[in-house]
mmCIF file of C-alpha atoms and ligand atoms in Angstrom:
data_model
loop_
_atom_site.group_PDB
_atom_site.id
_atom_site.type_symbol
_atom_site.label_atom_id
_atom_site.label_comp_id
_atom_site.label_asym_id
_atom_site.label_seq_id
_atom_site.Cartn_x
_atom_site.Cartn_y
_atom_site.Cartn_z
ATOM 1 C CA MET R 1 0.000 0.000 0.000
ATOM 2 C CA ILE R 2 1.263 3.454 -0.828
ATOM 3 C CA THR R 3 -0.230 6.335 1.126
ATOM 4 C CA VAL R 4 0.084 9.852 -0.183
ATOM 5 C CA ALA R 5 0.358 12.529 2.490
ATOM 6 C CA ALA R 6 -0.250 15.229 -0.056
ATOM 7 C CA ILE R 7 -0.830 18.428 1.859
ATOM 8 C CA GLY R 8 -0.111 18.456 5.594
ATOM 9 C CA ALA R 9 -0.611 21.457 7.826
ATOM 10 C CA GLU R 10 2.807 23.054 7.822
ATOM 11 C CA LEU R 11 3.891 23.534 4.213
ATOM 12 C CA THR R 12 3.036 26.698 2.246
ATOM 13 C CA ARG R 13 2.948 27.464 -1.472
ATOM 14 C CA ASP R 14 6.131 29.456 -0.918
ATOM 15 C CA ASP R 15 7.815 26.258 0.279
ATOM 16 C CA GLN R 16 6.299 24.068 -2.429
ATOM 17 C CA PRO R 17 4.580 25.843 -5.343
ATOM 18 C CA HIS R 18 2.797 22.640 -6.441
ATOM 19 C CA LEU R 19 0.989 22.108 -3.128
ATOM 20 C CA PRO R 20 -2.688 21.296 -3.915
ATOM 21 C CA LEU R 21 -5.019 23.580 -1.973
ATOM 22 C CA SER R 22 -8.508 23.927 -3.482
ATOM 23 C CA HIS R 23 -10.769 20.887 -3.603
ATOM 24 C CA ALA R 24 -10.472 20.836 -7.409
ATOM 25 C CA GLU R 25 -6.672 20.811 -7.145
ATOM 26 C CA ILE R 26 -6.855 18.088 -4.504
ATOM 27 C CA ALA R 27 -9.094 15.941 -6.734
ATOM 28 C CA ALA R 28 -6.715 16.324 -9.684
ATOM 29 C CA ASP R 29 -3.761 15.531 -7.407
ATOM 30 C CA ALA R 30 -5.542 12.455 -6.050
ATOM 31 C CA ALA R 31 -6.330 11.187 -9.548
ATOM 32 C CA ALA R 32 -2.685 11.549 -10.582
ATOM 33 C CA CYS R 33 -1.538 9.787 -7.391
ATOM 34 C CA ARG R 34 -3.981 6.944 -7.982
ATOM 35 C CA GLU R 35 -2.662 6.560 -11.505
ATOM 36 C CA ALA R 36 0.892 6.503 -10.107
ATOM 37 C CA GLY R 37 0.085 3.704 -7.635
ATOM 38 C CA ALA R 38 -1.299 5.219 -4.427
ATOM 39 C CA SER R 39 -4.130 3.518 -2.563
ATOM 40 C CA ILE R 40 -4.677 5.860 0.433
ATOM 41 C CA TYR R 41 -4.968 9.678 0.443
ATOM 42 C CA HIS R 42 -4.076 11.219 3.811
ATOM 43 C CA LEU R 43 -6.118 14.405 3.867
ATOM 44 C CA HIS R 44 -5.490 17.787 5.458
ATOM 45 C CA VAL R 45 -7.354 20.802 4.075
ATOM 46 C CA ARG R 46 -6.726 24.527 3.818
ATOM 47 C CA ASP R 47 -8.930 27.603 3.882
ATOM 48 C CA ASN R 48 -9.153 30.223 1.121
ATOM 49 C CA ARG R 49 -5.926 31.802 2.328
ATOM 50 C CA GLY R 50 -4.077 28.506 2.253
ATOM 51 C CA ASP R 51 -3.982 28.175 6.039
ATOM 52 C CA PRO R 52 -4.703 24.791 7.651
ATOM 53 C CA THR R 53 -8.288 24.324 8.837
ATOM 54 C CA MET R 54 -10.396 21.593 10.435
ATOM 55 C CA ASP R 55 -13.594 23.080 8.975
ATOM 56 C CA VAL R 56 -16.081 20.276 8.355
ATOM 57 C CA GLU R 57 -17.467 21.643 5.093
ATOM 58 C CA THR R 58 -13.980 22.075 3.654
ATOM 59 C CA PHE R 59 -13.247 18.439 4.496
ATOM 60 C CA ARG R 60 -16.557 17.411 2.950
ATOM 61 C CA ALA R 61 -15.826 19.245 -0.309
ATOM 62 C CA ALA R 62 -12.347 17.734 -0.582
ATOM 63 C CA ARG R 63 -13.458 14.234 0.377
ATOM 64 C CA ASP R 64 -16.332 14.288 -2.112
ATOM 65 C CA ALA R 65 -14.094 15.654 -4.858
ATOM 66 C CA ILE R 66 -11.570 12.835 -4.280
ATOM 67 C CA ALA R 67 -14.350 10.246 -4.222
ATOM 68 C CA ASP R 68 -15.780 11.596 -7.483
ATOM 69 C CA ALA R 69 -12.385 11.400 -9.158
ATOM 70 C CA THR R 70 -10.943 8.169 -7.712
ATOM 71 C CA ASP R 71 -11.555 5.013 -5.664
ATOM 72 C CA LEU R 72 -8.807 5.935 -3.155
ATOM 73 C CA ILE R 73 -9.282 5.319 0.553
ATOM 74 C CA VAL R 74 -9.567 8.781 2.089
ATOM 75 C CA GLN R 75 -7.871 9.010 5.460
ATOM 76 C CA PHE R 76 -8.645 12.181 7.426
ATOM 77 C CA THR R 77 -6.096 13.753 9.705
ATOM 78 C CA SER R 78 -7.155 14.018 13.333
ATOM 79 C CA GLY R 79 -3.829 15.674 14.127
ATOM 80 C CA GLY R 80 -4.526 18.882 12.234
ATOM 81 C CA ALA R 81 -2.050 21.628 13.052
ATOM 82 C CA VAL R 82 -0.343 22.001 16.454
ATOM 83 C CA SER R 83 -2.522 25.079 17.147
ATOM 84 C CA ASP R 84 -5.860 23.263 16.644
ATOM 85 C CA THR R 85 -8.103 22.576 19.616
ATOM 86 C CA GLU R 86 -9.211 19.094 20.571
ATOM 87 C CA ASP R 87 -12.795 19.779 19.452
ATOM 88 C CA ALA R 88 -11.675 21.219 16.122
ATOM 89 C CA ARG R 89 -9.542 18.145 15.421
ATOM 90 C CA LEU R 90 -12.454 15.861 16.228
ATOM 91 C CA ALA R 91 -15.108 17.659 14.170
ATOM 92 C CA PRO R 92 -14.440 16.308 10.633
ATOM 93 C CA LEU R 93 -14.829 12.719 11.875
ATOM 94 C CA GLN R 94 -18.607 13.245 11.742
ATOM 95 C CA LEU R 95 -18.238 12.787 7.948
ATOM 96 C CA ARG R 96 -17.273 9.167 8.601
ATOM 97 C CA PRO R 97 -14.164 8.764 6.462
ATOM 98 C CA GLU R 98 -13.030 5.161 6.015
ATOM 99 C CA MET R 99 -9.859 5.887 7.995
ATOM 100 C CA ALA R 100 -8.383 8.594 10.202
ATOM 101 C CA THR R 101 -5.012 9.099 11.804
ATOM 102 C CA LEU R 102 -4.615 8.809 15.568
ATOM 103 C CA THR R 103 -1.374 9.858 17.242
ATOM 104 C CA THR R 104 -1.083 7.993 20.523
ATOM 105 C CA GLY R 105 1.113 10.348 22.517
ATOM 106 C CA THR R 106 2.598 13.815 22.802
ATOM 107 C CA VAL R 107 5.744 14.777 20.924
ATOM 108 C CA ASN R 108 7.897 17.842 20.399
ATOM 109 C CA PHE R 109 7.265 19.090 16.878
ATOM 110 C CA GLY R 110 10.069 21.407 15.822
ATOM 111 C CA ASP R 111 9.916 24.262 18.307
ATOM 112 C CA GLU R 112 6.287 23.435 19.140
ATOM 113 C CA VAL R 113 4.438 20.592 20.826
ATOM 114 C CA PHE R 114 1.994 18.206 19.176
ATOM 115 C CA LEU R 115 -0.199 17.623 22.182
ATOM 116 C CA ASN R 116 -1.937 14.266 22.566
ATOM 117 C CA PRO R 117 -2.536 13.463 26.234
ATOM 118 C CA MET R 118 -4.075 10.047 26.837
ATOM 119 C CA PRO R 119 -7.610 11.327 27.637
ATOM 120 C CA LEU R 120 -7.668 13.036 24.209
ATOM 121 C CA VAL R 121 -6.336 9.898 22.534
ATOM 122 C CA GLY R 122 -8.983 7.775 24.237
ATOM 123 C CA ARG R 123 -11.745 10.183 23.254
ATOM 124 C CA PHE R 124 -10.599 10.274 19.612
ATOM 125 C CA TYR R 125 -10.357 6.494 19.522
ATOM 126 C CA GLU R 126 -13.839 5.944 20.901
ATOM 127 C CA ARG R 127 -15.297 8.489 18.486
ATOM 128 C CA MET R 128 -13.601 6.795 15.539
ATOM 129 C CA ARG R 129 -14.800 3.368 16.541
ATOM 130 C CA SER R 130 -18.357 4.533 17.244
ATOM 131 C CA LEU R 131 -18.424 5.832 13.660
ATOM 132 C CA SER R 132 -16.768 2.679 12.236
ATOM 133 C CA ILE R 133 -13.675 4.653 11.204
ATOM 134 C CA LEU R 134 -10.446 2.648 11.171
ATOM 135 C CA PRO R 135 -7.713 4.468 13.124
ATOM 136 C CA GLU R 136 -4.189 4.460 11.782
ATOM 137 C CA PHE R 137 -1.899 4.745 14.796
ATOM 138 C CA GLU R 138 0.659 7.475 14.028
ATOM 139 C CA ILE R 139 3.887 6.608 15.804
ATOM 140 C CA PHE R 140 6.299 9.549 16.022
ATOM 141 C CA ASP R 141 8.252 8.026 18.895
ATOM 142 C CA SER R 142 8.604 4.539 20.312
ATOM 143 C CA GLY R 143 6.619 5.249 23.491
ATOM 144 C CA MET R 144 3.549 5.858 21.349
ATOM 145 C CA LEU R 145 3.396 2.128 20.696
ATOM 146 C CA ALA R 146 2.539 1.719 24.373
ATOM 147 C CA GLY R 147 -0.201 4.339 23.951
ATOM 148 C CA ALA R 148 -1.732 2.329 21.107
ATOM 149 C CA GLU R 149 -1.396 -0.869 23.114
ATOM 150 C CA ARG R 150 -3.205 0.755 26.026
ATOM 151 C CA LEU R 151 -6.148 1.640 23.794
ATOM 152 C CA SER R 152 -6.427 -1.937 22.645
ATOM 153 C CA ARG R 153 -6.202 -3.198 26.219
ATOM 154 C CA ASP R 154 -8.761 -0.765 27.624
ATOM 155 C CA SER R 155 -11.239 -1.127 24.816
ATOM 156 C CA SER R 156 -13.589 -3.874 23.750
ATOM 157 C CA ASN R 157 -13.084 -2.795 20.137
ATOM 158 C CA ASP R 158 -11.839 -5.502 17.859
ATOM 159 C CA HIS R 159 -10.534 -4.250 14.539
ATOM 160 C CA HIS R 160 -7.535 -4.504 12.285
ATOM 161 C CA ARG R 161 -4.468 -2.742 13.739
ATOM 162 C CA HIS R 162 -2.579 -0.522 11.320
ATOM 163 C CA TYR R 163 0.413 1.605 12.309
ATOM 164 C CA ASP R 164 2.336 4.363 10.577
ATOM 165 C CA PHE R 165 5.899 5.081 11.694
ATOM 166 C CA VAL R 166 6.704 8.724 11.012
ATOM 167 C CA LEU R 167 10.450 9.043 11.522
ATOM 168 C CA GLY R 168 12.459 12.231 11.403
ATOM 169 C CA VAL R 169 10.167 14.934 12.784
ATOM 170 C CA PRO R 170 12.485 17.241 14.766
ATOM 171 C CA GLY R 171 11.662 16.294 18.358
ATOM 172 C CA GLY R 172 10.391 12.814 17.510
ATOM 173 C CA MET R 173 12.168 9.592 16.691
ATOM 174 C CA PRO R 174 14.978 10.388 14.224
ATOM 175 C CA GLY R 175 14.912 8.983 10.703
ATOM 176 C CA TRP R 176 16.962 5.946 11.566
ATOM 177 C CA PRO R 177 16.139 3.154 9.111
ATOM 178 C CA ASP R 178 17.345 0.551 11.627
ATOM 179 C CA ALA R 179 14.687 1.777 14.100
ATOM 180 C CA LEU R 180 12.137 -0.138 12.017
ATOM 181 C CA ALA R 181 13.559 -3.485 13.141
ATOM 182 C CA PHE R 182 12.956 -2.537 16.771
ATOM 183 C CA LEU R 183 9.589 -0.858 16.230
ATOM 184 C CA THR R 184 8.029 -3.555 14.077
ATOM 185 C CA ALA R 185 9.098 -6.268 16.526
ATOM 186 C CA LYS R 186 6.775 -4.676 19.096
ATOM 187 C CA LEU R 187 3.612 -4.815 16.983
ATOM 188 C CA PRO R 188 0.712 -7.088 17.886
ATOM 189 C CA ASP R 189 0.093 -10.192 15.791
ATOM 190 C CA GLY R 190 -1.714 -9.492 12.563
ATOM 191 C CA ALA R 191 -0.915 -5.787 12.508
ATOM 192 C CA THR R 192 0.164 -4.056 9.307
ATOM 193 C CA TRP R 193 2.481 -1.072 9.158
ATOM 194 C CA THR R 194 3.552 1.810 6.987
ATOM 195 C CA ALA R 195 6.671 3.937 7.380
ATOM 196 C CA THR R 196 7.798 7.308 6.168
ATOM 197 C CA GLY R 197 10.880 9.401 6.732
ATOM 198 C CA ILE R 198 10.619 13.160 6.905
ATOM 199 C CA GLY R 199 12.785 15.283 4.626
ATOM 200 C CA ARG R 200 16.279 13.995 4.023
ATOM 201 C CA HIS R 201 15.479 10.684 5.713
ATOM 202 C CA HIS R 202 12.757 9.891 3.252
ATOM 203 C CA LEU R 203 14.393 7.479 0.845
ATOM 204 C CA SER R 204 16.435 5.518 3.377
ATOM 205 C CA VAL R 205 13.352 4.884 5.531
ATOM 206 C CA THR R 206 11.282 4.043 2.448
ATOM 207 C CA GLN R 207 13.800 1.493 1.208
ATOM 208 C CA GLU R 208 14.081 -0.102 4.649
ATOM 209 C CA ALA R 209 10.284 -0.344 4.921
ATOM 210 C CA LEU R 210 10.007 -1.904 1.478
ATOM 211 C CA SER R 211 12.720 -4.448 2.226
ATOM 212 C CA ARG R 212 11.054 -5.394 5.534
ATOM 213 C CA GLY R 213 7.656 -6.035 3.970
ATOM 214 C CA GLY R 214 6.117 -2.801 5.216
ATOM 215 C CA HIS R 215 3.919 -0.323 3.436
ATOM 216 C CA VAL R 216 5.071 3.191 2.600
ATOM 217 C CA ARG R 217 3.963 6.806 2.674
ATOM 218 C CA THR R 218 5.218 9.708 0.625
ATOM 219 C CA GLY R 219 3.971 13.149 -0.445
ATOM 220 C CA PHE R 220 4.603 16.819 0.228
ATOM 221 C CA GLU R 221 3.626 16.572 3.910
ATOM 222 C CA ASP R 222 6.733 14.422 4.378
ATOM 223 C CA VAL R 223 9.116 15.499 1.644
ATOM 224 C CA ARG R 224 9.208 18.513 -0.612
ATOM 225 C CA PHE R 225 12.394 17.872 -2.596
ATOM 226 C CA PHE R 226 12.695 15.137 -5.191
ATOM 227 C CA GLU R 227 16.479 15.317 -4.896
ATOM 228 C CA PRO R 228 18.852 17.792 -3.254
ATOM 229 C CA GLY R 229 18.218 21.226 -4.758
ATOM 230 C CA ARG R 230 15.204 20.176 -6.849
ATOM 231 C CA LEU R 231 11.643 20.450 -5.552
ATOM 232 C CA ALA R 232 9.266 17.653 -6.517
ATOM 233 C CA THR R 233 6.932 18.751 -9.288
ATOM 234 C CA SER R 234 3.906 16.868 -7.917
ATOM 235 C CA ASN R 235 2.834 14.330 -5.341
ATOM 236 C CA ALA R 236 2.459 11.879 -8.222
ATOM 237 C CA GLU R 237 6.142 12.252 -9.058
ATOM 238 C CA LEU R 238 6.980 11.135 -5.516
ATOM 239 C CA ILE R 239 4.529 8.241 -5.760
ATOM 240 C CA ARG R 240 5.994 7.108 -9.075
ATOM 241 C CA ARG R 241 9.455 6.863 -7.538
ATOM 242 C CA VAL R 242 8.233 4.835 -4.580
ATOM 243 C CA ALA R 243 6.195 2.587 -6.879
ATOM 244 C CA ARG R 244 9.261 2.017 -9.042
ATOM 245 C CA LEU R 245 11.401 1.155 -6.014
ATOM 246 C CA ALA R 246 8.719 -1.176 -4.701
ATOM 247 C CA LYS R 247 8.486 -3.053 -7.988
ATOM 248 C CA GLU R 248 12.262 -3.323 -8.267
ATOM 249 C CA MET R 249 12.305 -4.831 -4.787
ATOM 250 C CA GLY R 250 9.759 -7.439 -5.785
ATOM 251 C CA ARG R 251 6.751 -5.876 -4.128
ATOM 252 C CA THR R 252 3.296 -5.705 -5.661
ATOM 253 C CA LEU R 253 1.307 -2.466 -5.527
ATOM 254 C CA ALA R 254 -2.030 -2.671 -3.751
ATOM 255 C CA THR R 255 -5.031 -1.129 -5.473
ATOM 256 C CA PRO R 256 -7.381 0.739 -3.128
ATOM 257 C CA ASP R 257 -9.637 -2.318 -3.012
ATOM 258 C CA ALA R 258 -6.702 -4.591 -2.233
ATOM 259 C CA ALA R 259 -5.760 -2.154 0.545
ATOM 260 C CA ARG R 260 -9.336 -2.322 1.863
ATOM 261 C CA THR R 261 -8.947 -6.091 2.081
ATOM 262 C CA LEU R 262 -5.575 -5.839 3.866
ATOM 263 C CA LEU R 263 -6.988 -3.320 6.334
ATOM 264 C CA GLU R 264 -10.245 -5.276 6.765
ATOM 265 C CA LEU R 265 -12.311 -2.258 5.812
ATOM 266 C CA SER R 266 -15.844 -3.246 4.978
HETATM 267 N N1 KMH C 1 0.424 18.360 11.485
HETATM 268 C C1 KMH C 1 0.896 17.630 12.612
HETATM 269 C C2 KMH C 1 0.880 18.490 13.830
HETATM 270 C C3 KMH C 1 -1.778 13.676 11.464
HETATM 271 O O1 KMH C 1 -2.108 14.073 10.353
HETATM 272 O O2 KMH C 1 -2.464 12.911 12.103
HETATM 273 C C4 KMH C 1 0.131 16.390 12.869
HETATM 274 C C5 KMH C 1 -0.086 15.495 11.745
HETATM 275 C C6 KMH C 1 -0.489 14.108 12.098
HETATM 276 O O3 KMH C 1 0.006 15.829 10.576
HETATM 277 ZN ZN1 ZN C 2 -0.921 14.588 8.582
#
C-alpha cells in the first residue's frame, strides 16, 4: 500500500509551489496519485488563504471531490495543526471517512508541541470506533506504541491494527532506518504497518520499509524535494518513484480495493 500525504498542515505554497489547496486541485492531485500507484490519500485541508483548517465543510468538499475522481481510501487527519483545539480536530470525523489518523502520545514538533494526552487519545479512539472509522496509529516516537497498546487493552473494540511510523520529525524519533527493526518487533500479531521518513530521511526509511515487507507513505507533507536542490513537481512524481522502487524490490502495488482487504475495511 502506498499512502500519499499530499498536503499536511505546515507547508506553504512558498515552500512548495505545487501544493494542492482547493478541492479541485486536490481531486486532480488524487487522480494523478492513484494513476501513479497510491491507494490511500491522507487528507489535510486549507482555507481560502491557504492556512490549515479543520472546517467540516472544507473536508466534505475535498473528500467528495476525491471520491468523485478516484476510488482511493480517504484518510482524514485528526492531528490537524499544532494550534488546533481538541474539538476542532475531532469535528471532521462526523463525515465518517473510512480511515483517520490517531497519534497515541505527545511529541515535540520542531519548536512546538503536538499535544496528545491520553484522555484526548482515548476520546478520539472511541469516536472513531463509534463511527466505524479505522484508526491508523501514528507513531512519532517509540513510546507511542505503548499508547496504542493501552487503547487496545482498555477497549472492547476488535478491529484490524494498522500503524504508521513517522520518523524524522524534529523532536520525535529520528529517521533511523534501523529503528524499524525494533519498532516492528513490538507490533501485535496481525498488525500491518507503513513507514515514512521526513525530509532527508525519506528514501532511506522508504527502502528499509520496502525491504522489511512494510507499506510506505510519501507526499509533500513528508518530503518537498525530489532530490537535493530540486523540488518535486507533484505528489504523483513522488509516488511514481516509490512505486518504481517497490516493484524493483519485488513488491506488488495494492489497489485501493486490495488495501481495503488488507486493512479489513468493509
Ligand atoms: N500536522 C501535525 C501536527 C496527522 O495528520 O495525524 C500532525 C499530523 C499528524 O500531521
Ligand atoms: Zn498529517
